[in-house]
Structures are given as C-alpha cells and as structure tokens.
Amino acid sequence: MLTEPAAAMPIPGHIDPVPVPRAAATRPDGRVDLIGLSKDQLRETLAAAGLEPRQAKLRAKQIWHWIYNRGATDFALMTDIAKAQHPWLTERFVIGRPEVVEAQVSSDGTRKWLLRSPDGQDYEAVFIPDADRGTLCVSSQVGCTLNCTFCHTGTMRLVRNLTAGEIVGQVMLARDSLGEWPSQPEGRMLTNIVMMGMGEPLYNFDAVRDALKLVMDGDGLALSKRRITLSTSGVVPMMARAGEEIGVNLAVSLHAVTKEVRDEIVPLNRKYGIEQLLQACADYPGANNARRITFEYVMLKDKNDSDAEAHELVRLLRHYQLPAKVNLIPFNPWPGAAYETSTPERVRRFSEIIFEGGISAPVRTPRGRDIDAACGQLKTAAEKKSRAELDRIAAEKQAALG
C-alpha cells in the first residue's frame, strides 16, 4: 500500500504541491492496520495473508461490520468468526486508533485531542457540541503549505499528508469517546463532520476522498454526505473533482473581498484569484439553494471588517449567482498573531449588511477558547512540554481509557 504525502512548499507558487508516493510506515510489530482500507482492500489484504478467496470475501464482510458498525478493536469480540481464527487474525492485523497525546474538554463541552501517528507526527481533532448537532473537525495534513496569516496552522511547515486511515481514525476515536457504538442514525451526538482541521484537504485529495467514502458507507459509520462539509482555501482545479467524486457540502475560506487583502491573509489568492474561485463555486456540482456553499469569513479588526467590504461581499455573491451562506467567525487569537478580533458591534453591523442583501450571515459563537481550540494551538502548546511530561500525560490517558 502507498500513501501520498505532499512536498512542503513555503508559499503557494506556480506549481501545486506534488504528492510523492512512498511506502506506508510499517508498525514495529509488523502487523497491518485495517483502519482506512476499503471493502475491496480489506478482502485483498486477507487474501494476501493466506485466506482462500471465498473465505477472504466472507471474513472481510464480517470484519468490516465489526470495525465500522460496532467499533470493535479486538478480534476476540467478533462472535461470528470462529474462535480458532482469532489468534491468526491477531497475529497479522490490528484495528488501530490514533495515539492520544493530550485530550482536553472545555467548559462549553468542546473536546480537543492531540493525536500522534506511528511515525511520531502530531495532528488534532476537535468535537463541538451544539443544541441540534455535534460536529467533528477533522485534520487532513500534518501542518499546512498555505501560510494563511490569520491561521495558527499556517505557522507550521507541511510535514506530510495524513493517510485515509489516519483521517477516518479521528472519527473512530471520537465515536469511542462519545460511547456511540454500535452505529445508529438516530440519537447520536456526532452528527456532522467538517474537513476543516489542520491542512488543506484538496492537497490530499485521494486520502480525503477514500476516508470520507468509509464515513459515508451505509453499512458502517453511515453518515450522510449532506452532513459532511469539505473546506478549502481555494484550490480551484480540484473543486469540481471534489464535487463529482466525493459530493459533500463545500465551504470556502474566503476571508476577504479584495485582491490586496486576500493576497496578504490567504496567499493562495496570488495563484487562484477571487474571480476564479467564485466561478469554481458557481460551477460546483450539486450546489443549489438546498445545498448552499458556505463562505467562511474570519473577522479581523480594521483589516476586512468595514461596511464597504460587507457590501462588496454581497455584490460578488450576487454577481456569480451563488447559493450561499456566509459564516462570520470572530478571530480566535493565538500568541504572536498579527491581528485582533473585530469588536462585537462591528461584527454585528457586518452581519446586518449581508442579511439586508438577502444572504444569511450568522456569527459563529467562539468555542473552546479555554482549551487552545484554535486549529494548531494544542500541537504548539504540547511541543513546549518535555518529552517526559508528554509520556506521563499519554500514560495517564491510556490508563483512564482502561
């Protein structure tokens, strides 16, 4: 099996980051992690390990159900597989979860995990509960290549892409934490997923697509594509493909309405300008008034929050006839940030102008500020701790999980 990490790039240039296939890191015990494999890949993996084709097909179907519907991580719990075969499976395979380096729970119920991969790379996932939904914010890369100046992850270099297993593993871990096995469509807390964590999902397209197909599979995690949103900073050439091959809701990190300001805070704009981006949104497959495109707009004091910019945003969305909603996001400060949060009055007036233009513009309530919930903050905070301290925290978390 191959993974496709993207090459690091200091700022977006004339050439996109090119995924370079490399062999997946092997586990120290030599076993193969089954998380992230498609049904066909699971069957092929069992066959390659020595099961005859018909048995591999049957076992793949059974294991798939136990992994993605019931959340099992131990083959001994799989009661419809002969006990005599459990040791054979355990010797060759594992049903893994990301290592939890640190877990935090905010006073508002937000949960954040700092996770570590087998090759020692750290990434984050955040669960945000609301009255009518529970949203998991999922990372797609370790670090990021886009250098958006308001984003804490933008201060980190891109290390590599996450694999499909590492992406879907964040969902599995959250379901473990919330006690939501077996899978069921009604009554669960985790109802929505946003690919809006660390990294640019469309620069890790194949792994994101494969992971989301596992999440959407009706025989497993069974989350509707209408409850999944993929957020991009504007990788225009990949947007149509995302609509066709994944088909989930689209969110666009817009954050500015002029070339000058967007070039500064979202450097990708120097490559794919606002007009190209909005045209790609207009062409996005499946976008309509029932499935509006969400435009994310972080409110930065005296940078992008004037009345004139609110009016220009309305004009642009009307010009491209976009079925749109604007999410206004008060800036979540982090140490060293060059920006301040717009005042509540300024945010409110900005929202009113957009609403008056006939476009929904709710203001997102800041969440998890007491637990470093801005993307990338927990990773940075953890890097300041000693290795011994991190090992102690990890051991305590493992003990608490039993």
mmCIF file of C-alpha atoms in Angstrom:
data_model
loop_
_atom_site.group_PDB
_atom_site.id
_atom_site.type_symbol
_atom_site.label_atom_id
_atom_site.label_comp_id
_atom_site.label_asym_id
_atom_site.label_seq_id
_atom_site.Cartn_x
_atom_site.Cartn_y
_atom_site.Cartn_z
ATOM 1 C CA MET A 1 0.000 0.000 0.000
ATOM 2 C CA LEU A 2 1.184 3.539 -0.725
ATOM 3 C CA THR A 3 0.446 6.843 0.892
ATOM 4 C CA GLU A 4 0.783 10.174 -0.870
ATOM 5 C CA PRO A 5 2.457 12.838 1.247
ATOM 6 C CA ALA A 6 2.705 16.250 -0.348
ATOM 7 C CA ALA A 7 6.032 18.008 -0.740
ATOM 8 C CA ALA A 8 6.499 21.031 1.506
ATOM 9 C CA MET A 9 6.286 24.433 -0.138
ATOM 10 C CA PRO A 10 6.884 27.719 1.678
ATOM 11 C CA ILE A 11 4.176 29.705 -0.132
ATOM 12 C CA PRO A 12 1.859 28.806 -2.994
ATOM 13 C CA GLY A 13 3.736 29.300 -6.258
ATOM 14 C CA HIS A 14 3.131 28.440 -9.887
ATOM 15 C CA ILE A 15 3.292 24.698 -9.233
ATOM 16 C CA ASP A 16 0.989 22.892 -6.837
ATOM 17 C CA PRO A 17 2.465 20.602 -4.162
ATOM 18 C CA VAL A 18 3.008 17.259 -5.892
ATOM 19 C CA PRO A 19 2.123 14.098 -3.965
ATOM 20 C CA VAL A 20 5.076 11.712 -3.968
ATOM 21 C CA PRO A 21 4.108 8.095 -3.246
ATOM 22 C CA ARG A 22 6.115 6.309 -0.580
ATOM 23 C CA ALA A 23 5.727 3.055 1.258
ATOM 24 C CA ALA A 24 3.498 3.290 4.316
ATOM 25 C CA ALA A 25 5.430 3.161 7.567
ATOM 26 C CA THR A 26 5.343 -0.359 8.979
ATOM 27 C CA ARG A 27 4.345 -0.983 12.572
ATOM 28 C CA PRO A 28 7.122 -2.183 14.909
ATOM 29 C CA ASP A 29 5.230 -5.455 15.404
ATOM 30 C CA GLY A 30 4.842 -5.945 11.642
ATOM 31 C CA ARG A 31 1.055 -6.157 11.762
ATOM 32 C CA VAL A 32 -1.194 -4.408 9.226
ATOM 33 C CA ASP A 33 -3.688 -1.827 10.483
ATOM 34 C CA LEU A 34 -7.081 -2.459 8.875
ATOM 35 C CA ILE A 35 -8.484 1.020 9.590
ATOM 36 C CA GLY A 36 -8.747 3.014 6.372
ATOM 37 C CA LEU A 37 -8.996 0.056 3.992
ATOM 38 C CA SER A 38 -11.915 -0.068 1.586
ATOM 39 C CA LYS A 39 -14.016 -3.231 1.437
ATOM 40 C CA ASP A 40 -12.073 -4.449 -1.591
ATOM 41 C CA GLN A 41 -8.733 -3.590 0.005
ATOM 42 C CA LEU A 42 -9.734 -5.436 3.171
ATOM 43 C CA ARG A 43 -10.656 -8.534 1.168
ATOM 44 C CA GLU A 44 -7.390 -8.336 -0.815
ATOM 45 C CA THR A 45 -5.359 -7.911 2.366
ATOM 46 C CA LEU A 46 -6.908 -11.007 3.939
ATOM 47 C CA ALA A 47 -6.326 -12.993 0.758
ATOM 48 C CA ALA A 48 -2.695 -11.866 0.568
ATOM 49 C CA ALA A 49 -2.223 -13.092 4.142
ATOM 50 C CA GLY A 50 -3.312 -16.590 3.135
ATOM 51 C CA LEU A 51 -7.105 -16.872 3.207
ATOM 52 C CA GLU A 52 -8.621 -18.507 0.158
ATOM 53 C CA PRO A 53 -10.722 -16.061 -1.949
ATOM 54 C CA ARG A 54 -14.205 -17.121 -0.837
ATOM 55 C CA GLN A 55 -13.245 -17.106 2.828
ATOM 56 C CA ALA A 56 -11.451 -13.763 2.437
ATOM 57 C CA LYS A 57 -14.624 -12.250 0.980
ATOM 58 C CA LEU A 58 -16.776 -13.561 3.845
ATOM 59 C CA ARG A 59 -14.310 -12.560 6.555
ATOM 60 C CA ALA A 60 -13.881 -9.089 5.039
ATOM 61 C CA LYS A 61 -17.639 -8.518 5.217
ATOM 62 C CA GLN A 62 -17.758 -9.675 8.847
ATOM 63 C CA ILE A 63 -14.709 -7.680 9.965
ATOM 64 C CA TRP A 64 -15.959 -4.578 8.158
ATOM 65 C CA HIS A 65 -19.208 -4.732 10.129
ATOM 66 C CA TRP A 66 -17.392 -5.162 13.440
ATOM 67 C CA ILE A 67 -14.955 -2.335 12.742
ATOM 68 C CA TYR A 68 -17.250 0.346 11.317
ATOM 69 C CA ASN A 69 -20.665 -0.563 12.695
ATOM 70 C CA ARG A 70 -19.812 -1.872 16.146
ATOM 71 C CA GLY A 71 -16.488 -0.128 16.800
ATOM 72 C CA ALA A 72 -14.613 -3.306 17.760
ATOM 73 C CA THR A 73 -10.845 -3.136 18.146
ATOM 74 C CA ASP A 74 -10.358 -6.732 19.324
ATOM 75 C CA PHE A 75 -10.847 -9.726 17.040
ATOM 76 C CA ALA A 76 -11.838 -11.818 20.080
ATOM 77 C CA LEU A 77 -15.093 -9.827 20.245
ATOM 78 C CA MET A 78 -16.114 -10.857 16.730
ATOM 79 C CA THR A 79 -18.539 -13.599 17.718
ATOM 80 C CA ASP A 80 -19.494 -14.678 14.185
ATOM 81 C CA ILE A 81 -15.856 -15.537 13.367
ATOM 82 C CA ALA A 82 -14.621 -18.915 14.610
ATOM 83 C CA LYS A 83 -12.600 -18.631 17.852
ATOM 84 C CA ALA A 84 -9.881 -20.745 16.276
ATOM 85 C CA GLN A 85 -9.268 -17.989 13.724
ATOM 86 C CA HIS A 86 -8.957 -15.135 16.256
ATOM 87 C CA PRO A 87 -5.259 -15.791 17.044
ATOM 88 C CA TRP A 88 -4.442 -15.947 13.315
ATOM 89 C CA LEU A 89 -6.054 -12.542 12.773
ATOM 90 C CA THR A 90 -4.483 -11.015 15.895
ATOM 91 C CA GLU A 91 -1.032 -12.165 14.850
ATOM 92 C CA ARG A 92 -1.258 -10.450 11.446
ATOM 93 C CA PHE A 93 -3.589 -7.486 11.848
ATOM 94 C CA VAL A 94 -4.585 -4.702 14.196
ATOM 95 C CA ILE A 95 -7.620 -2.421 14.375
ATOM 96 C CA GLY A 96 -5.913 0.749 15.452
ATOM 97 C CA ARG A 97 -6.723 4.127 16.887
ATOM 98 C CA PRO A 98 -4.588 7.256 16.879
ATOM 99 C CA GLU A 99 -2.400 7.622 19.961
ATOM 100 C CA VAL A 100 -3.871 10.286 22.253
ATOM 101 C CA VAL A 101 -1.069 12.562 23.455
ATOM 102 C CA GLU A 102 -3.398 15.036 25.117
ATOM 103 C CA ALA A 103 -7.158 15.376 25.496
ATOM 104 C CA GLN A 104 -8.960 18.460 26.740
ATOM 105 C CA VAL A 105 -12.590 19.260 27.498
ATOM 106 C CA SER A 106 -13.747 22.880 27.515
ATOM 107 C CA SER A 107 -16.243 24.393 29.901
ATOM 108 C CA ASP A 108 -18.615 24.671 26.911
ATOM 109 C CA GLY A 109 -18.340 20.947 26.134
ATOM 110 C CA THR A 110 -15.870 21.250 23.264
ATOM 111 C CA ARG A 111 -13.410 18.347 23.192
ATOM 112 C CA LYS A 112 -9.984 18.508 21.624
ATOM 113 C CA TRP A 113 -7.454 15.746 21.025
ATOM 114 C CA LEU A 114 -3.777 15.991 20.168
ATOM 115 C CA LEU A 115 -3.030 12.775 18.294
ATOM 116 C CA ARG A 116 0.219 11.095 17.286
ATOM 117 C CA SER A 117 0.910 8.834 14.334
ATOM 118 C CA PRO A 118 3.191 5.754 14.454
ATOM 119 C CA ASP A 119 5.977 7.824 12.842
ATOM 120 C CA GLY A 120 5.756 10.429 15.597
ATOM 121 C CA GLN A 121 3.782 13.174 13.838
ATOM 122 C CA ASP A 122 1.164 15.171 15.762
ATOM 123 C CA TYR A 123 -2.213 16.399 14.497
ATOM 124 C CA GLU A 124 -5.528 17.470 16.004
ATOM 125 C CA ALA A 125 -9.254 16.774 16.046
ATOM 126 C CA VAL A 126 -11.987 18.822 17.750
ATOM 127 C CA PHE A 127 -15.572 17.905 18.659
ATOM 128 C CA ILE A 128 -18.004 20.818 19.066
ATOM 129 C CA PRO A 129 -21.425 20.036 20.579
ATOM 130 C CA ASP A 130 -24.428 22.266 19.894
ATOM 131 C CA ALA A 131 -28.085 22.025 20.815
ATOM 132 C CA ASP A 132 -29.108 20.466 17.497
ATOM 133 C CA ARG A 133 -25.881 18.832 16.298
ATOM 134 C CA GLY A 134 -22.392 17.668 17.201
ATOM 135 C CA THR A 135 -19.626 18.498 14.754
ATOM 136 C CA LEU A 136 -16.209 16.852 14.488
ATOM 137 C CA CYS A 137 -13.487 18.988 12.918
ATOM 138 C CA VAL A 138 -11.062 16.633 11.165
ATOM 139 C CA SER A 139 -7.467 17.241 10.037
ATOM 140 C CA SER A 140 -6.132 16.150 6.643
ATOM 141 C CA GLN A 141 -2.426 17.016 6.933
ATOM 142 C CA VAL A 142 0.343 17.383 9.481
ATOM 143 C CA GLY A 143 0.974 21.108 9.180
ATOM 144 C CA CYS A 144 -0.030 23.070 6.090
ATOM 145 C CA THR A 145 1.539 24.567 2.999
ATOM 146 C CA LEU A 146 -0.729 27.577 2.555
ATOM 147 C CA ASN A 147 0.630 30.016 5.179
ATOM 148 C CA CYS A 148 -2.667 31.843 5.774
ATOM 149 C CA THR A 149 -1.521 34.603 8.105
ATOM 150 C CA PHE A 150 -4.534 34.533 10.463
ATOM 151 C CA CYS A 151 -4.378 30.741 10.895
ATOM 152 C CA HIS A 152 -2.176 29.169 13.551
ATOM 153 C CA THR A 153 -1.643 26.041 11.451
ATOM 154 C CA GLY A 154 -0.279 28.350 8.761
ATOM 155 C CA THR A 155 2.739 28.979 11.000
ATOM 156 C CA MET A 156 3.677 25.284 10.770
ATOM 157 C CA ARG A 157 5.529 23.694 7.907
ATOM 158 C CA LEU A 158 3.830 20.903 5.999
ATOM 159 C CA VAL A 159 5.288 17.603 7.182
ATOM 160 C CA ARG A 160 3.144 15.127 5.274
ATOM 161 C CA ASN A 161 -0.366 14.163 4.269
ATOM 162 C CA LEU A 162 -2.434 12.044 6.619
ATOM 163 C CA THR A 163 -3.452 8.637 5.311
ATOM 164 C CA ALA A 164 -7.077 7.621 4.807
ATOM 165 C CA GLY A 165 -6.729 5.509 7.954
ATOM 166 C CA GLU A 166 -5.456 8.441 9.998
ATOM 167 C CA ILE A 167 -8.313 10.623 8.760
ATOM 168 C CA VAL A 168 -11.109 8.147 9.439
ATOM 169 C CA GLY A 169 -9.322 7.172 12.668
ATOM 170 C CA GLN A 170 -10.164 10.610 14.065
ATOM 171 C CA VAL A 171 -13.855 9.812 13.573
ATOM 172 C CA MET A 172 -13.467 6.389 15.171
ATOM 173 C CA LEU A 173 -11.711 7.889 18.190
ATOM 174 C CA ALA A 174 -14.440 10.495 18.654
ATOM 175 C CA ARG A 175 -17.123 7.804 18.477
ATOM 176 C CA ASP A 176 -15.168 5.826 21.111
ATOM 177 C CA SER A 177 -15.002 8.872 23.368
ATOM 178 C CA LEU A 178 -18.713 9.614 22.993
ATOM 179 C CA GLY A 179 -19.734 5.983 23.514
ATOM 180 C CA GLU A 180 -21.540 5.843 20.167
ATOM 181 C CA TRP A 181 -21.226 2.198 19.192
ATOM 182 C CA PRO A 182 -22.865 0.408 17.572
ATOM 183 C CA SER A 183 -23.516 2.822 14.734
ATOM 184 C CA GLN A 184 -27.058 4.101 14.535
ATOM 185 C CA PRO A 185 -28.533 7.041 12.655
ATOM 186 C CA GLU A 186 -30.753 8.299 15.478
ATOM 187 C CA GLY A 187 -29.800 9.809 18.800
ATOM 188 C CA ARG A 188 -26.068 10.107 18.293
ATOM 189 C CA MET A 189 -24.086 13.158 19.370
ATOM 190 C CA LEU A 190 -21.633 13.122 16.471
ATOM 191 C CA THR A 191 -23.915 14.151 13.627
ATOM 192 C CA ASN A 192 -21.684 16.255 11.360
ATOM 193 C CA ILE A 193 -18.111 16.281 10.060
ATOM 194 C CA VAL A 194 -16.131 19.194 8.697
ATOM 195 C CA MET A 195 -12.808 18.733 6.916
ATOM 196 C CA MET A 196 -11.625 21.987 8.425
ATOM 197 C CA GLY A 197 -8.807 20.965 10.768
ATOM 198 C CA MET A 198 -5.089 21.117 10.091
ATOM 199 C CA GLY A 199 -4.173 21.169 6.408
ATOM 200 C CA GLU A 200 -5.754 21.807 3.008
ATOM 201 C CA PRO A 201 -7.985 18.802 2.161
ATOM 202 C CA LEU A 202 -7.752 19.288 -1.609
ATOM 203 C CA TYR A 203 -3.958 18.953 -1.463
ATOM 204 C CA ASN A 204 -4.530 15.468 -0.024
ATOM 205 C CA PHE A 205 -7.429 14.608 -2.288
ATOM 206 C CA ASP A 206 -7.179 10.825 -2.641
ATOM 207 C CA ALA A 207 -6.850 10.104 1.091
ATOM 208 C CA VAL A 208 -9.645 12.548 1.977
ATOM 209 C CA ARG A 209 -11.940 11.043 -0.661
ATOM 210 C CA ASP A 210 -11.227 7.476 0.461
ATOM 211 C CA ALA A 211 -11.694 8.323 4.142
ATOM 212 C CA LEU A 212 -14.996 10.114 3.545
ATOM 213 C CA LYS A 213 -16.283 7.184 1.486
ATOM 214 C CA LEU A 214 -15.714 4.995 4.540
ATOM 215 C CA VAL A 215 -17.548 7.508 6.728
ATOM 216 C CA MET A 216 -20.483 7.676 4.305
ATOM 217 C CA ASP A 217 -20.801 3.913 3.739
ATOM 218 C CA GLY A 218 -24.289 2.853 4.787
ATOM 219 C CA ASP A 219 -23.041 -0.464 6.180
ATOM 220 C CA GLY A 220 -20.651 1.240 8.578
ATOM 221 C CA LEU A 221 -20.402 4.727 10.020
ATOM 222 C CA ALA A 222 -23.326 5.723 7.783
ATOM 223 C CA LEU A 223 -23.028 9.492 7.933
ATOM 224 C CA SER A 224 -24.946 11.209 5.128
ATOM 225 C CA LYS A 225 -22.937 13.288 2.655
ATOM 226 C CA ARG A 226 -25.319 16.136 3.453
ATOM 227 C CA ARG A 227 -23.837 16.176 6.961
ATOM 228 C CA ILE A 228 -20.239 16.394 5.759
ATOM 229 C CA THR A 229 -18.536 19.616 4.693
ATOM 230 C CA LEU A 230 -15.178 19.948 2.998
ATOM 231 C CA SER A 231 -13.460 23.289 3.493
ATOM 232 C CA THR A 232 -10.895 24.608 1.024
ATOM 233 C CA SER A 233 -8.843 27.770 0.842
ATOM 234 C CA GLY A 234 -9.493 27.769 -2.885
ATOM 235 C CA VAL A 235 -7.617 25.019 -4.744
ATOM 236 C CA VAL A 236 -9.632 25.784 -7.850
ATOM 237 C CA PRO A 237 -8.539 22.905 -10.134
ATOM 238 C CA MET A 238 -9.648 20.298 -7.568
ATOM 239 C CA MET A 239 -13.030 21.743 -6.636
ATOM 240 C CA ALA A 240 -15.071 20.237 -9.469
ATOM 241 C CA ARG A 241 -13.439 16.861 -8.900
ATOM 242 C CA ALA A 242 -14.355 17.058 -5.215
ATOM 243 C CA GLY A 243 -17.977 17.668 -6.132
ATOM 244 C CA GLU A 244 -18.034 14.763 -8.572
ATOM 245 C CA GLU A 245 -16.048 12.137 -6.629
ATOM 246 C CA ILE A 246 -16.983 12.983 -3.026
ATOM 247 C CA GLY A 247 -20.193 15.013 -3.350
ATOM 248 C CA VAL A 248 -20.215 16.561 0.107
ATOM 249 C CA ASN A 249 -21.042 20.150 1.019
ATOM 250 C CA LEU A 250 -18.474 22.795 0.130
ATOM 251 C CA ALA A 251 -17.106 25.531 2.380
ATOM 252 C CA VAL A 252 -14.663 28.131 1.095
ATOM 253 C CA SER A 253 -12.242 30.094 3.248
ATOM 254 C CA LEU A 254 -12.836 33.471 1.626
ATOM 255 C CA HIS A 255 -11.954 35.963 4.402
ATOM 256 C CA ALA A 256 -11.559 38.989 2.110
ATOM 257 C CA VAL A 257 -13.195 40.611 -0.916
ATOM 258 C CA THR A 258 -10.249 42.499 -2.426
ATOM 259 C CA LYS A 259 -7.123 41.139 -4.055
ATOM 260 C CA GLU A 260 -4.829 43.196 -1.836
ATOM 261 C CA VAL A 261 -6.238 41.923 1.458
ATOM 262 C CA ARG A 262 -6.789 38.315 0.375
ATOM 263 C CA ASP A 263 -3.275 38.135 -1.114
ATOM 264 C CA GLU A 264 -2.000 39.010 2.362
ATOM 265 C CA ILE A 265 -4.118 36.765 4.563
ATOM 266 C CA VAL A 266 -4.723 33.840 2.129
ATOM 267 C CA PRO A 267 -1.571 33.724 -0.070
ATOM 268 C CA LEU A 268 -3.157 31.079 -2.338
ATOM 269 C CA ASN A 269 -5.132 34.021 -3.772
ATOM 270 C CA ARG A 270 -1.989 35.037 -5.678
ATOM 271 C CA LYS A 271 -2.405 31.846 -7.658
ATOM 272 C CA TYR A 272 -6.181 31.418 -7.840
ATOM 273 C CA GLY A 273 -7.827 34.833 -7.556
ATOM 274 C CA ILE A 274 -11.215 35.696 -6.126
ATOM 275 C CA GLU A 275 -12.912 35.699 -9.548
ATOM 276 C CA GLN A 276 -11.549 32.229 -10.426
ATOM 277 C CA LEU A 277 -12.551 30.939 -7.025
ATOM 278 C CA LEU A 278 -16.106 32.253 -7.158
ATOM 279 C CA GLN A 279 -16.582 30.910 -10.682
ATOM 280 C CA ALA A 280 -15.451 27.478 -9.479
ATOM 281 C CA CYS A 281 -18.022 27.790 -6.688
ATOM 282 C CA ALA A 282 -20.716 28.656 -9.234
ATOM 283 C CA ASP A 283 -19.754 25.530 -11.189
ATOM 284 C CA TYR A 284 -19.598 23.223 -8.146
ATOM 285 C CA PRO A 285 -21.662 20.070 -8.818
ATOM 286 C CA GLY A 286 -24.811 19.812 -6.724
ATOM 287 C CA ALA A 287 -24.785 23.346 -5.352
ATOM 288 C CA ASN A 288 -28.310 24.760 -5.077
ATOM 289 C CA ASN A 289 -30.493 26.623 -2.606
ATOM 290 C CA ALA A 290 -30.983 23.432 -0.612
ATOM 291 C CA ARG A 291 -27.219 22.784 -0.541
ATOM 292 C CA ARG A 292 -25.691 26.211 -0.303
ATOM 293 C CA ILE A 293 -21.966 26.867 -0.435
ATOM 294 C CA THR A 294 -20.673 28.228 2.863
ATOM 295 C CA PHE A 295 -18.204 31.088 2.755
ATOM 296 C CA GLU A 296 -16.032 31.325 5.857
ATOM 297 C CA TYR A 297 -15.084 34.886 6.774
ATOM 298 C CA VAL A 298 -12.858 35.498 9.799
ATOM 299 C CA MET A 299 -13.407 38.941 11.258
ATOM 300 C CA LEU A 300 -10.118 40.836 11.638
ATOM 301 C CA LYS A 301 -10.185 44.280 13.211
ATOM 302 C CA ASP A 302 -9.525 47.096 10.701
ATOM 303 C CA LYS A 303 -8.407 44.567 8.076
ATOM 304 C CA ASN A 304 -11.502 43.095 6.414
ATOM 305 C CA ASP A 305 -14.473 44.234 8.521
ATOM 306 C CA SER A 306 -15.657 47.555 7.053
ATOM 307 C CA ASP A 307 -19.151 48.332 5.791
ATOM 308 C CA ALA A 308 -17.725 48.737 2.286
ATOM 309 C CA GLU A 309 -16.291 45.223 2.383
ATOM 310 C CA ALA A 310 -19.620 43.808 3.559
ATOM 311 C CA HIS A 311 -21.395 45.497 0.621
ATOM 312 C CA GLU A 312 -18.731 44.192 -1.782
ATOM 313 C CA LEU A 313 -19.207 40.664 -0.466
ATOM 314 C CA VAL A 314 -22.925 40.883 -1.199
ATOM 315 C CA ARG A 315 -22.190 42.240 -4.685
ATOM 316 C CA LEU A 316 -19.766 39.407 -5.503
ATOM 317 C CA LEU A 317 -22.096 36.637 -4.343
ATOM 318 C CA ARG A 318 -24.969 38.124 -6.324
ATOM 319 C CA HIS A 319 -22.810 38.636 -9.413
ATOM 320 C CA TYR A 320 -21.894 34.939 -9.528
ATOM 321 C CA GLN A 321 -25.476 33.956 -8.602
ATOM 322 C CA LEU A 322 -24.210 31.764 -5.818
ATOM 323 C CA PRO A 323 -26.497 29.808 -3.485
ATOM 324 C CA ALA A 324 -24.537 30.992 -0.483
ATOM 325 C CA LYS A 325 -24.352 31.341 3.260
ATOM 326 C CA VAL A 326 -21.643 33.393 4.987
ATOM 327 C CA ASN A 327 -20.231 32.219 8.313
ATOM 328 C CA LEU A 328 -18.767 35.179 10.177
ATOM 329 C CA ILE A 329 -16.035 33.994 12.542
ATOM 330 C CA PRO A 330 -14.683 36.238 15.293
ATOM 331 C CA PHE A 331 -10.902 35.816 15.163
ATOM 332 C CA ASN A 332 -9.625 33.377 17.821
ATOM 333 C CA PRO A 333 -6.320 34.978 18.912
ATOM 334 C CA TRP A 334 -3.153 32.943 19.411
ATOM 335 C CA PRO A 335 0.249 34.023 20.767
ATOM 336 C CA GLY A 336 2.154 36.019 18.163
ATOM 337 C CA ALA A 337 -0.845 36.652 15.922
ATOM 338 C CA ALA A 338 -0.652 39.868 13.890
ATOM 339 C CA TYR A 339 -4.397 40.513 14.087
ATOM 340 C CA GLU A 340 -7.055 41.439 16.612
ATOM 341 C CA THR A 341 -10.676 40.356 16.807
ATOM 342 C CA SER A 342 -13.267 42.745 15.369
ATOM 343 C CA THR A 343 -15.476 44.321 18.015
ATOM 344 C CA PRO A 344 -18.861 42.690 18.622
ATOM 345 C CA GLU A 345 -20.548 45.835 17.295
ATOM 346 C CA ARG A 346 -18.531 45.738 14.078
ATOM 347 C CA VAL A 347 -19.274 42.034 13.566
ATOM 348 C CA ARG A 348 -22.969 42.653 14.171
ATOM 349 C CA ARG A 349 -23.118 45.511 11.638
ATOM 350 C CA PHE A 350 -21.205 43.461 9.051
ATOM 351 C CA SER A 351 -23.713 40.648 9.506
ATOM 352 C CA GLU A 352 -26.680 43.032 9.204
ATOM 353 C CA ILE A 353 -25.454 44.374 5.851
ATOM 354 C CA ILE A 354 -25.175 40.865 4.415
ATOM 355 C CA PHE A 355 -28.583 39.862 5.753
ATOM 356 C CA GLU A 356 -30.041 43.025 4.232
ATOM 357 C CA GLY A 357 -28.575 41.857 0.926
ATOM 358 C CA GLY A 358 -30.674 38.696 1.149
ATOM 359 C CA ILE A 359 -27.844 36.373 2.209
ATOM 360 C CA SER A 360 -27.698 34.502 5.508
ATOM 361 C CA ALA A 361 -24.726 35.614 7.620
ATOM 362 C CA PRO A 362 -24.796 34.082 11.105
ATOM 363 C CA VAL A 363 -21.999 34.853 13.548
ATOM 364 C CA ARG A 364 -20.210 31.762 14.796
ATOM 365 C CA THR A 365 -20.015 31.595 18.573
ATOM 366 C CA PRO A 366 -16.380 31.193 19.662
ATOM 367 C CA ARG A 367 -15.892 27.761 21.227
ATOM 368 C CA GLY A 368 -13.209 26.139 23.340
ATOM 369 C CA ARG A 369 -11.127 29.237 23.974
ATOM 370 C CA ASP A 370 -10.122 27.864 27.376
ATOM 371 C CA ILE A 371 -8.521 24.761 25.783
ATOM 372 C CA ASP A 372 -6.445 26.174 22.898
ATOM 373 C CA ALA A 373 -9.201 25.257 20.455
ATOM 374 C CA ALA A 374 -7.950 27.352 17.542
ATOM 375 C CA CYS A 375 -6.551 24.958 14.959
ATOM 376 C CA GLY A 376 -2.925 24.083 15.693
ATOM 377 C CA GLN A 377 -2.776 25.660 19.161
ATOM 378 C CA LEU A 378 -2.789 22.414 21.109
ATOM 379 C CA LYS A 379 0.009 20.977 18.971
ATOM 380 C CA THR A 380 2.150 24.055 19.563
ATOM 381 C CA ALA A 381 1.454 24.049 23.294
ATOM 382 C CA ALA A 382 2.398 20.394 23.516
ATOM 383 C CA GLU A 383 5.680 20.958 21.696
ATOM 384 C CA LYS A 384 6.733 23.258 24.546
ATOM 385 C CA LYS A 385 6.422 20.434 27.058
ATOM 386 C CA SER A 386 9.204 17.968 27.778
ATOM 387 C CA ARG A 387 9.095 14.513 26.281
ATOM 388 C CA ALA A 388 8.828 13.016 29.773
ATOM 389 C CA GLU A 389 5.794 15.171 30.528
ATOM 390 C CA LEU A 390 4.110 14.118 27.269
ATOM 391 C CA ASP A 391 4.814 10.450 28.025
ATOM 392 C CA ARG A 392 3.320 10.873 31.501
ATOM 393 C CA ILE A 393 0.166 12.512 30.097
ATOM 394 C CA ALA A 394 -0.200 9.800 27.448
ATOM 395 C CA ALA A 395 0.152 7.048 30.070
ATOM 396 C CA GLU A 396 -2.491 8.667 32.251
ATOM 397 C CA LYS A 397 -4.896 8.990 29.310
ATOM 398 C CA GLN A 398 -4.355 5.336 28.397
ATOM 399 C CA ALA A 399 -4.973 4.235 31.976
ATOM 400 C CA ALA A 400 -8.161 6.280 32.116
ATOM 401 C CA LEU A 401 -9.395 4.546 28.974
ATOM 402 C CA GLY A 402 -8.824 1.200 30.686
#
